[in-house]
PDB file of C-alpha atoms in Angstrom:
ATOM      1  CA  UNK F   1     135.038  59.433  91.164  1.00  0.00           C
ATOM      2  CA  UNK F   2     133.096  59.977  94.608  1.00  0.00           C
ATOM      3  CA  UNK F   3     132.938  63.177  96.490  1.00  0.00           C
ATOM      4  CA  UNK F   4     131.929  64.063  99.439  1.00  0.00           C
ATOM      5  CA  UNK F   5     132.027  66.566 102.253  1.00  0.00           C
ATOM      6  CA  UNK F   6     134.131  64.619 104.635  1.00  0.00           C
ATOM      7  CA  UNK F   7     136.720  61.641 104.577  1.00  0.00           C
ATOM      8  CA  UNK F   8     135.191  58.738 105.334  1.00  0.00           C
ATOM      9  CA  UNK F   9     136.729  55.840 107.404  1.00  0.00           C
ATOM     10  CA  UNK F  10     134.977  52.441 107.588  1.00  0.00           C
ATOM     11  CA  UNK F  11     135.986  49.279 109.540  1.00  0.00           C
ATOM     12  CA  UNK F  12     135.009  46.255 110.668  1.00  0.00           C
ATOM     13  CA  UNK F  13     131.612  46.804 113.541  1.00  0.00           C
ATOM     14  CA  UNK F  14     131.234  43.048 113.774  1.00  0.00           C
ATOM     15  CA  UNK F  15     134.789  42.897 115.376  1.00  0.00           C
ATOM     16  CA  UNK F  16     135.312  43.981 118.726  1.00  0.00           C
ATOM     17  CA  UNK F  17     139.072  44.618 118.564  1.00  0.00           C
ATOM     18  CA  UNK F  18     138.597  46.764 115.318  1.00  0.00           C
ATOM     19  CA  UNK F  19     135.551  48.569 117.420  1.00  0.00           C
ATOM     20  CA  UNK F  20     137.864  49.266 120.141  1.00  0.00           C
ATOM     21  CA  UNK F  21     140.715  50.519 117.733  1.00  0.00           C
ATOM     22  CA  UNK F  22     137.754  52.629 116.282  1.00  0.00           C
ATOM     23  CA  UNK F  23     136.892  53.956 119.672  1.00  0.00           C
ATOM     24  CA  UNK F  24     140.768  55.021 120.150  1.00  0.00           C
ATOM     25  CA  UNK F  25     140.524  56.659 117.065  1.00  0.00           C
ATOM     26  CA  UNK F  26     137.390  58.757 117.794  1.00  0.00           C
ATOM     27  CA  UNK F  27     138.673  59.570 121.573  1.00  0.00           C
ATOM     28  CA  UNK F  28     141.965  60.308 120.958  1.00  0.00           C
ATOM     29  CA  UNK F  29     142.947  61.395 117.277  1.00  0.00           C
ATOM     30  CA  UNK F  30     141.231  64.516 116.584  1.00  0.00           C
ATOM     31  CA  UNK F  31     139.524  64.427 112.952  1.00  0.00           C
ATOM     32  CA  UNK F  32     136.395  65.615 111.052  1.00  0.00           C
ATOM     33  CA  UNK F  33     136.582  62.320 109.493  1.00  0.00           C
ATOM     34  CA  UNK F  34     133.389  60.086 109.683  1.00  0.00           C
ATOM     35  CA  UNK F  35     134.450  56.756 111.199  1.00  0.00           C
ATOM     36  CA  UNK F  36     131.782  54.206 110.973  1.00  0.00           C
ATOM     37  CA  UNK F  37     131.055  49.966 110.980  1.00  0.00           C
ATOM     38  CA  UNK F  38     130.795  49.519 107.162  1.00  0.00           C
ATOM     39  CA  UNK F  39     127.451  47.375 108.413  1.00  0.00           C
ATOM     40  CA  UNK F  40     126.138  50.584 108.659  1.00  0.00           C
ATOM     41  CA  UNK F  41     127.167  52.430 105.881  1.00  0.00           C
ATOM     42  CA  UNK F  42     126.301  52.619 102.506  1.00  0.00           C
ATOM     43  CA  UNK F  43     129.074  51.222 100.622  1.00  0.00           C
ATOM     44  CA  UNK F  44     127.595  51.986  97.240  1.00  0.00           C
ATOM     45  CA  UNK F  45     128.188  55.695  97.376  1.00  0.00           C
ATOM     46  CA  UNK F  46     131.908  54.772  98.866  1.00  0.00           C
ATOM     47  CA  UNK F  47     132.355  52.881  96.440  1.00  0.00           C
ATOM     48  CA  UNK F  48     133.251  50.187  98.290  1.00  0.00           C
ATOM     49  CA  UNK F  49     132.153  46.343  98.557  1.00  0.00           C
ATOM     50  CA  UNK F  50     131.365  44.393 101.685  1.00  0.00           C
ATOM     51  CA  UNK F  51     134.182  41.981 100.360  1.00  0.00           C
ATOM     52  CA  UNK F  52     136.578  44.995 100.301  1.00  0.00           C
ATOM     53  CA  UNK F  53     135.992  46.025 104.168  1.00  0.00           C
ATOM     54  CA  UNK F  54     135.456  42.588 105.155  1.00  0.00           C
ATOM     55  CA  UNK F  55     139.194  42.259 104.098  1.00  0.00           C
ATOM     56  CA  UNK F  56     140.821  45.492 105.483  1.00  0.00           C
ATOM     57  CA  UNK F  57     139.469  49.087 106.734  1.00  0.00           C
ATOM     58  CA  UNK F  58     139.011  51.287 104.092  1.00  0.00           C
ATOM     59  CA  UNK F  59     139.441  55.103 103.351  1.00  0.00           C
ATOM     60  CA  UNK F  60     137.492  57.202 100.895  1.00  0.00           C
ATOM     61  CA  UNK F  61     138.387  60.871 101.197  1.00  0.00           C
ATOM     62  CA  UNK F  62     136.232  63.535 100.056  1.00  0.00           C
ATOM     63  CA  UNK F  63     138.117  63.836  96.855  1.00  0.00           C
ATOM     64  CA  UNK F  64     137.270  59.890  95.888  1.00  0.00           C
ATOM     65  CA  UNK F  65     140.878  58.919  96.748  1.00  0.00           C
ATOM     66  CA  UNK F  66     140.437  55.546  98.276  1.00  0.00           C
ATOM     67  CA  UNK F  67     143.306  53.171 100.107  1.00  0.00           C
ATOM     68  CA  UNK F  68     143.020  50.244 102.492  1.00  0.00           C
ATOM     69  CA  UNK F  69     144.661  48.648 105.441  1.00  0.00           C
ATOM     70  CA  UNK F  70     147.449  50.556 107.078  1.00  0.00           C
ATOM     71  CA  UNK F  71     147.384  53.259 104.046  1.00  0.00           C
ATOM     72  CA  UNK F  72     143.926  54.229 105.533  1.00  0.00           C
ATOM     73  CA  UNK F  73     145.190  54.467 108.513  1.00  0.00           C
ATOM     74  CA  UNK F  74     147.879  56.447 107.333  1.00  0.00           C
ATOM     75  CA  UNK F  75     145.407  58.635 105.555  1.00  0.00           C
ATOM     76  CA  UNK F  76     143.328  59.257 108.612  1.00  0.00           C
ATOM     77  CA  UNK F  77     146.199  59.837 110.182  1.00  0.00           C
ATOM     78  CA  UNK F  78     147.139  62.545 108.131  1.00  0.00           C
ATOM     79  CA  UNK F  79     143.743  64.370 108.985  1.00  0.00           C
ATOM     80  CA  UNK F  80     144.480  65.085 112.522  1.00  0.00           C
ATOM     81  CA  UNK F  81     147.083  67.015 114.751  1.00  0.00           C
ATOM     82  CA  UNK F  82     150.927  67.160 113.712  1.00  0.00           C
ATOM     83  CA  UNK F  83     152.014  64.776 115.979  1.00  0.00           C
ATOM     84  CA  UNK F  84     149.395  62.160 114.095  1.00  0.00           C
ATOM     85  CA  UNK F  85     149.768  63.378 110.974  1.00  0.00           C
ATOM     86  CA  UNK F  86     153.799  62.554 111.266  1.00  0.00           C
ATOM     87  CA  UNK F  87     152.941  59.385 112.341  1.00  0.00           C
ATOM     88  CA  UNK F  88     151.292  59.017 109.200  1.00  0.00           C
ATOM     89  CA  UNK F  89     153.900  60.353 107.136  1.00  0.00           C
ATOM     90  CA  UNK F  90     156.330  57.726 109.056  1.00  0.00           C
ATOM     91  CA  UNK F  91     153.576  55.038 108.029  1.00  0.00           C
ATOM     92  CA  UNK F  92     153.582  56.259 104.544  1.00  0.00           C
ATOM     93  CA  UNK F  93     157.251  55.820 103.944  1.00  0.00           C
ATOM     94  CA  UNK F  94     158.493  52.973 101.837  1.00  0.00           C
ATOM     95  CA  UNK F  95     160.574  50.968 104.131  1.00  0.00           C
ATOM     96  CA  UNK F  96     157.539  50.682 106.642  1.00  0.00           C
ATOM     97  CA  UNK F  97     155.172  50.105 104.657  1.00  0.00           C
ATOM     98  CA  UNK F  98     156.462  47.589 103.123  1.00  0.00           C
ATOM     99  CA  UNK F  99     156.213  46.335 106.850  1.00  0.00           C
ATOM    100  CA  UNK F 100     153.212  47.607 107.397  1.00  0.00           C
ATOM    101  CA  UNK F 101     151.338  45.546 105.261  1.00  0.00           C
ATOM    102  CA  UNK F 102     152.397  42.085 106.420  1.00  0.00           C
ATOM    103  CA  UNK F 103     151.899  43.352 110.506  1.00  0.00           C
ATOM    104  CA  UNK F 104     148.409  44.536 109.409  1.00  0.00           C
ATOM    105  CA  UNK F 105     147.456  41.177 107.285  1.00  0.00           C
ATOM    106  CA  UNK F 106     148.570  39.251 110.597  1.00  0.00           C
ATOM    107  CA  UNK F 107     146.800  41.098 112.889  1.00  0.00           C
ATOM    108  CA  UNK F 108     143.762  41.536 110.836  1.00  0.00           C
ATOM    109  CA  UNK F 109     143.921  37.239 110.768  1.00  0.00           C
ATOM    110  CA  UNK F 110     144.816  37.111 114.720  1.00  0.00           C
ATOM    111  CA  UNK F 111     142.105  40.082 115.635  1.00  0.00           C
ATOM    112  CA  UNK F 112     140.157  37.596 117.505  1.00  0.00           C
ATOM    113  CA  UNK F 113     143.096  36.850 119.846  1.00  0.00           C
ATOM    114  CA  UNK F 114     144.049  39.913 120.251  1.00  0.00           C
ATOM    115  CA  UNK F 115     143.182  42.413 123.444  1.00  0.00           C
ATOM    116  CA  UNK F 116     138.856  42.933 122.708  1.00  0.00           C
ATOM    117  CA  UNK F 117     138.326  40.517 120.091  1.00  0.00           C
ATOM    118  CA  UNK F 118     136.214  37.971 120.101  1.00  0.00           C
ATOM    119  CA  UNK F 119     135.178  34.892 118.055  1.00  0.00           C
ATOM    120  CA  UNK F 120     132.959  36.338 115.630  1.00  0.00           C
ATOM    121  CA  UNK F 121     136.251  38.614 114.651  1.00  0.00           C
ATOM    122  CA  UNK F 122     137.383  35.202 113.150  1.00  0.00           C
ATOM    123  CA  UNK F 123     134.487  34.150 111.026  1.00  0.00           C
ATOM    124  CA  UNK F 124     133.364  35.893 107.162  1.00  0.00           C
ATOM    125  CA  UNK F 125     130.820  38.050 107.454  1.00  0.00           C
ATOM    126  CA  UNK F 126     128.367  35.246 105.829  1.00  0.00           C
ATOM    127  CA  UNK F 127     129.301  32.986 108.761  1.00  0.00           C
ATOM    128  CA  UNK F 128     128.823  36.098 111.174  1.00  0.00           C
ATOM    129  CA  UNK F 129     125.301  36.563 109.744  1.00  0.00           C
ATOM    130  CA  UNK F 130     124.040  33.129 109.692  1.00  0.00           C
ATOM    131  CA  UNK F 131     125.150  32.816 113.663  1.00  0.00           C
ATOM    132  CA  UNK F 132     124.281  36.166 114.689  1.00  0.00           C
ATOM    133  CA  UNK F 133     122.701  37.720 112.100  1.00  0.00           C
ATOM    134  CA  UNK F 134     122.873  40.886 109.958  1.00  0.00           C
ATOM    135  CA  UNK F 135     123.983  44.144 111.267  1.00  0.00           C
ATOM    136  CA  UNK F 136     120.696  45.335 113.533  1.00  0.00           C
ATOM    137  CA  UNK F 137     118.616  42.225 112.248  1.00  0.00           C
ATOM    138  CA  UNK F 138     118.247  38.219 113.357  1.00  0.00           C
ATOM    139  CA  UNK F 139     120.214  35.647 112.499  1.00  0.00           C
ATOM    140  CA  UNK F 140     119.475  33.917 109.054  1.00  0.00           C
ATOM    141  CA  UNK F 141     118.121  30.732 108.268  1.00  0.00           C
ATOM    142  CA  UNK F 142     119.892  28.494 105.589  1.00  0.00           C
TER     143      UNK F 142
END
């Protein structure tokens, strides 16, 4: 099991819709949680896979405890203020997330229609790197 200092919350950095939720998060729900592009992060020490974040944001919390999709959300939720961390609670509770999972797989496959996306929301990351290239780097050659 991984620990750490902080919480860690990782999402998508090649999406702009899930860079703008990101931005909401670090503007507006106070945390000490690390929120970061998993591009840029090293997943091996999460724990995590590029396959796993490519699919859904991801929590690890400093205790190892990992959970993906709206449960992250509802985890880094319950970080913050009371107001947010009811939220979470409310997210947490059977009946909506039971929900919350179908809303989230929908949006996470309509992100690049949604308000900030764009098309390279729509593509897998190995299309995203062939057009545009890696995180920081040039696009590949096949």
């Amino acid at each position: 099991m991984v620990h750490m200092e902080r919480s860690t919350f990782v999402y998508d950095g090649d999406c702009a819709f899930c860079t703008r939720c990101a931005e909401f998060i670090e503007r507006r729900i106070p945390t000490d949680v690390r929120v970061l592009p998993w591009q840029f992060a090293e997943l091996a020490p999460l724990g995590l896979t590029a396959a796993e974040c490519e699919e859904a944001v991801q929590w690890v919390g400093a205790d190892g405890g990992r959970a993906a999709g709206p449960d992250a959300i509802a985890r880094l939720l319950g970080t913050s203020t009371v107001a947010w961390r009811a939220a979470g609670a409310v997210l947490r509770l059977p009946p909506v997330r039971l929900v919350a999972w179908p809303v989230y797989r929908w949006v996470a496959r309509n992100r690049h229609r949604l308000p900030g996306g764009t098309a390279a929301c729509s593509l897998p990351q190995e299309a995203r790197e062939r057009l545009y290239g890696p995180a920081g780097g040039p696009p590949t050659t096949a």
